[in-house]
Coordinates of C-alpha atoms in Angstrom, one line a residue:
X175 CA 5.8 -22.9 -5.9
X176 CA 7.6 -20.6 -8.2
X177 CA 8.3 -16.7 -6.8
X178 CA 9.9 -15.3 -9.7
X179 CA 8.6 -12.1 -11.2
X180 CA 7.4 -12.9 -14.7
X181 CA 6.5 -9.8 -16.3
X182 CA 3.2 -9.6 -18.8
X183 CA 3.8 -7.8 -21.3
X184 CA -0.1 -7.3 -22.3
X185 CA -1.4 -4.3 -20.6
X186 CA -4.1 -5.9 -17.4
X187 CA -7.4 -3.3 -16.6
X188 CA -6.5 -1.1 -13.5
X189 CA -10.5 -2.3 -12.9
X190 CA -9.6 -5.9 -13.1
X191 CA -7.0 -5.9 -10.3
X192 CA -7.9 -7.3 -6.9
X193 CA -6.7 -5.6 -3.6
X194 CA -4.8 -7.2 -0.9
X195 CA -5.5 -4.6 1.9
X196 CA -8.6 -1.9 3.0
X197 CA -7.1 1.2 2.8
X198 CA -4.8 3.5 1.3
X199 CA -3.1 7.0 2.3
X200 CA -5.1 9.0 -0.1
X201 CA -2.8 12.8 0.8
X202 CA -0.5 9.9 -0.9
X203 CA -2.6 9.0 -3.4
X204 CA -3.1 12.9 -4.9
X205 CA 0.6 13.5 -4.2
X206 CA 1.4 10.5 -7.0
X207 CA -1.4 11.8 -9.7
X208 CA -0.1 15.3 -9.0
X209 CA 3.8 13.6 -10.2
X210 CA 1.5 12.3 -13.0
X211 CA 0.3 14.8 -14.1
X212 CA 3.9 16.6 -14.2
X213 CA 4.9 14.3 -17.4
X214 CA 3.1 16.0 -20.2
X215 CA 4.5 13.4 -23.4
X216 CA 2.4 10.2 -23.5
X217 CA 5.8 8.1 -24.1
X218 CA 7.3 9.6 -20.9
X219 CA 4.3 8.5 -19.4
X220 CA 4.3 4.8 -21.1
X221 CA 8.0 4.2 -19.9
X222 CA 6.9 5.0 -15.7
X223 CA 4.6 2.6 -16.7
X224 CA 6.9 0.5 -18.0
X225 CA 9.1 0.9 -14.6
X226 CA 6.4 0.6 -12.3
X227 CA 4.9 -2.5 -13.0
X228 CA 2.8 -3.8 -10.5
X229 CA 3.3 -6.6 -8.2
X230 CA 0.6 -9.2 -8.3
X231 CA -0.3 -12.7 -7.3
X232 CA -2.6 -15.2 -9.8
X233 CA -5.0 -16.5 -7.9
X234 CA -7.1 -20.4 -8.1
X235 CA -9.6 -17.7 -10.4
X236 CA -7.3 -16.2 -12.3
X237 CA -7.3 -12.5 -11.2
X238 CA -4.6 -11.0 -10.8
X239 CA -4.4 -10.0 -6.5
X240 CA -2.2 -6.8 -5.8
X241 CA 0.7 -7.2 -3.4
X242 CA 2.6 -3.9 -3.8
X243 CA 1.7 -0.1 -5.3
X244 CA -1.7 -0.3 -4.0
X245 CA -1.8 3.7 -4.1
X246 CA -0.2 3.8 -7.8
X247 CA -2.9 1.6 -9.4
X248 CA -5.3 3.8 -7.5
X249 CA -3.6 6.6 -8.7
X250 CA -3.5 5.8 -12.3
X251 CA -6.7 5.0 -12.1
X252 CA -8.1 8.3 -10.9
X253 CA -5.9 10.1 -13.8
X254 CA -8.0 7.7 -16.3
X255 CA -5.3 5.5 -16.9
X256 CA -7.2 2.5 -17.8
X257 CA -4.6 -0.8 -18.6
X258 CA -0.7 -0.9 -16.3
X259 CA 1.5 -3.8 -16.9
X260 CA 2.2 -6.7 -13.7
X261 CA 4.8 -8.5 -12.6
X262 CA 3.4 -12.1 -11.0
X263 CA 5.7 -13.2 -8.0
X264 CA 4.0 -16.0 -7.0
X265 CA 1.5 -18.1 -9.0
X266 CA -1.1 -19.7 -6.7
X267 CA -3.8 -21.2 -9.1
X268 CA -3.4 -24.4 -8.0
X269 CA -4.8 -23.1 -4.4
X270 CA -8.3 -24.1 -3.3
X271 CA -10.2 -20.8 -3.5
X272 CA -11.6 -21.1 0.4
X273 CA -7.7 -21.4 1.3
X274 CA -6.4 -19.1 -1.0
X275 CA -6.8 -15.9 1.2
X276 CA -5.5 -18.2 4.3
X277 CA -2.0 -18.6 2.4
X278 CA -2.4 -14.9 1.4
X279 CA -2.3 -13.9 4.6
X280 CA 0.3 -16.6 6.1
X281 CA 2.5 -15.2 3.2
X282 CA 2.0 -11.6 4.3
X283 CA 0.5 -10.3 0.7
X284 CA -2.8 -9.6 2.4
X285 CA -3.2 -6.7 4.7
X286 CA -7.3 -7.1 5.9
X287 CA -7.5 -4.1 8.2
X288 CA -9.9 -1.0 8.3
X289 CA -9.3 2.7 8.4
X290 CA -9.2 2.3 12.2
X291 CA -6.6 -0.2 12.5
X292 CA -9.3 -3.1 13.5
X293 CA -9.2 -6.9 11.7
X294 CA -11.5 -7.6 9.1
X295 CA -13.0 -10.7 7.4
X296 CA -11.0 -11.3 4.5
X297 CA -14.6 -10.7 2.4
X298 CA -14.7 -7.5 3.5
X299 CA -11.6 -6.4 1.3
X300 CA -12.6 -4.2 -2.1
X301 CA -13.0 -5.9 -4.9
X302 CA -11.3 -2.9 -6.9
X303 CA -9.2 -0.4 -5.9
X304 CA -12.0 2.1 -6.3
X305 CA -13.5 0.5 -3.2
X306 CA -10.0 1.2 -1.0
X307 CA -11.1 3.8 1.9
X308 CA -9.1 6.2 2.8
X309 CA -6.9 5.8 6.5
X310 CA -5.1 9.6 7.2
X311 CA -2.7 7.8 9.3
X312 CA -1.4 5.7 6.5
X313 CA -0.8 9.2 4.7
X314 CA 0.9 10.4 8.1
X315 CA 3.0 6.9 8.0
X316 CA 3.9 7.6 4.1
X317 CA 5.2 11.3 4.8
X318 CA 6.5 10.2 7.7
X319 CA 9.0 8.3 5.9
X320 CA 9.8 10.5 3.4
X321 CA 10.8 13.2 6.0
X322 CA 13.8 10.5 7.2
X323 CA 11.3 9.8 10.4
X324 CA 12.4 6.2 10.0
X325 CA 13.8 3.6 6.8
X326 CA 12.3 2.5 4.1
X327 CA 12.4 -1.2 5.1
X328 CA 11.2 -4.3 3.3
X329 CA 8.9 -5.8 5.9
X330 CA 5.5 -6.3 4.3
X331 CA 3.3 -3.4 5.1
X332 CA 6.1 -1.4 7.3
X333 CA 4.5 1.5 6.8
X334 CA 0.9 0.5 7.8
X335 CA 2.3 -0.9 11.3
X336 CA 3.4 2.7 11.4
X337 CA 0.6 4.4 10.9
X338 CA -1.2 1.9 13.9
X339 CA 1.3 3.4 16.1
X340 CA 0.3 6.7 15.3
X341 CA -2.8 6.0 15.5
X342 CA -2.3 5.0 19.3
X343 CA -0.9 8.3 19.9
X344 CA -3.0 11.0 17.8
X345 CA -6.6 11.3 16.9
X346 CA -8.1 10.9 13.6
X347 CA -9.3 14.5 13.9
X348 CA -5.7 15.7 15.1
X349 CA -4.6 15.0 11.8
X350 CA -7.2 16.3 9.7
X351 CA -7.5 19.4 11.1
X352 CA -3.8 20.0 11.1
X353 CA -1.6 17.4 8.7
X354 CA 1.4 20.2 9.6
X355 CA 0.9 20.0 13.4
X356 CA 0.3 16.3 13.0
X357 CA 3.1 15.6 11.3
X358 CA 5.7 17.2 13.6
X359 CA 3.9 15.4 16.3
X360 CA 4.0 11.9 14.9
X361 CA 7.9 12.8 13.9
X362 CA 8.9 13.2 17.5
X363 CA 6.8 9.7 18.3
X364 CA 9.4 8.0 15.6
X365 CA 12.3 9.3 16.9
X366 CA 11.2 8.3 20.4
X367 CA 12.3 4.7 22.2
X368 CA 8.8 3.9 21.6
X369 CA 9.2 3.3 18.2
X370 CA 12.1 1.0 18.4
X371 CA 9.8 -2.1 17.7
X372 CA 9.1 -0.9 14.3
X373 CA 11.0 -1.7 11.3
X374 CA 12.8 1.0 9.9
X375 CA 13.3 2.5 13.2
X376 CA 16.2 4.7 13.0
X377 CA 15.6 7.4 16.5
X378 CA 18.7 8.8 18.0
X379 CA 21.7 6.4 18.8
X380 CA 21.7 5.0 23.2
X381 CA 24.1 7.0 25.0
X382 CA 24.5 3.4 27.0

C-alpha cells in the first residue's frame, strides 16, 4: 500500500474535503485566519498555500479524507478561500467502503470523538469541515503547547489526548468564562506527574 506523499498540483474544493475527526479548537481556528489575514499580496498568500498543503487519504469513493490541518482547511475556508492543494499519503481505493473507516481508524487518521471527549459512530463525523464543532479544550490543548506546556510530538492526535485530560480536570464553563485563568490552570496540570502518560510530556526533571 503505498504511503508516500504525492502532491496534486490541481487546486481540490476546501468544500470537497472530508473530515477525519468531530471537532476543532476554534480560539485556534480565528488565531490562523487572523495570521491570514496579516498577508495582504495574493502571491504571499498562494506560496502558504503552496507550503501548507494538506494531508489527505483517497478513499474506495474517491474523496479526498483529511488526516492533518483540520483547523487550516477550516480556516481558509472561513476567509473564503475556496480550492488548497493536498498531499495523498496513503491511497486506499482499493478498500471496501464498509471497511474503509475500520482501517481509518486502525491506522490512527480518524479521530471519531465529540466536543465532550465521548466515542462516536464513525457516521456521525461531518461531511465538511463546516460541520466540525467546536471543543474549547482542544483550543486549551493547542495554546497549551505553544506556551512550552509540553512538545510538539508526532503521535496522531497528541494534542486532542491533551485536551481529554484537561477536560478531566476543568469544566467546560471554567474555560469559557476565563481562557486566561484556564490556561494557567491547565499549565500547572502539564507540568504535573499526572501528565507524564502523554506524549510530549516535558514537566520538571525527578529529583530521584
Amino acid at each position: 500500500m503505498p504511503n508516500t506523499r504525492e502532491p496534486l498540483l490541481d487546486p481540490v474544493p476546501i468544500l470537497s474535503l472530508r473530515p477525519t475527526q468531530m471537532t476543532v479548537g476554534m480560539r485556534e481556528v480565528k488565531e490562523k485566519r487572523k495570521r491570514w489575514r496579516a498577508h495582504k499580496s495574493e502571491r504571499k498568500k498562494a506560496e502558504l498555500l503552496g507550503q501548507h498543503m494538506i494531508p489527505v487519504v483517497l478513499g474506495p469513493d474517491q474523496r479526498h479524507y483529511v488526516v492533518d490541518h483540520h483547523h487550516l482547511a477550516r480556516a481558509l475556508h472561513d476567509e473564503g478561500v475556496k480550492d488548497v492543494l493536498v498531499t495523498v499519503i496513503a491511497d486506499l481505493t482499493m478498500v471496501d467502503m464498509k471497511a474503509f473507516w475500520g482501517v481509518l481508524d486502525h491506522r490512527r487518521w480518524a479521530y471519531p470523538y465529540d466536543a465532550k471527549g465521548e466515542r462516536r459512530q464513525f457516521k456521525d463525523i461531518p461531511k465538511s469541515v463546516t460541520g466540525l464543532k467546536d471543543d474549547p479544550f482542544r483550543s486549551l490543548a493547542g495554546e497549551i503547547r505553544r506556551a512550552g506546556g509540553y512538545a510538539k510530538d508526532t503521535t496522531p492526535f497528541s494534542e486532542f489526548l491533551w485536551a481529554d485530560l484537561f477536560r478531566s480536570r476543568l469544566s467546560t464553563k471554567e474555560v469559557e468564562a476565563d481562557f486566561a485563568k484556564a490556561l494557567e490552570k491547565a499549565l500547572a496540570i502539564a507540568k504535573s506527574k499526572d501528565a507524564i502518560y502523554l506524549p510530549g510530556w516535558c514537566g520538571p526533571a525527578s529529583d530521584d
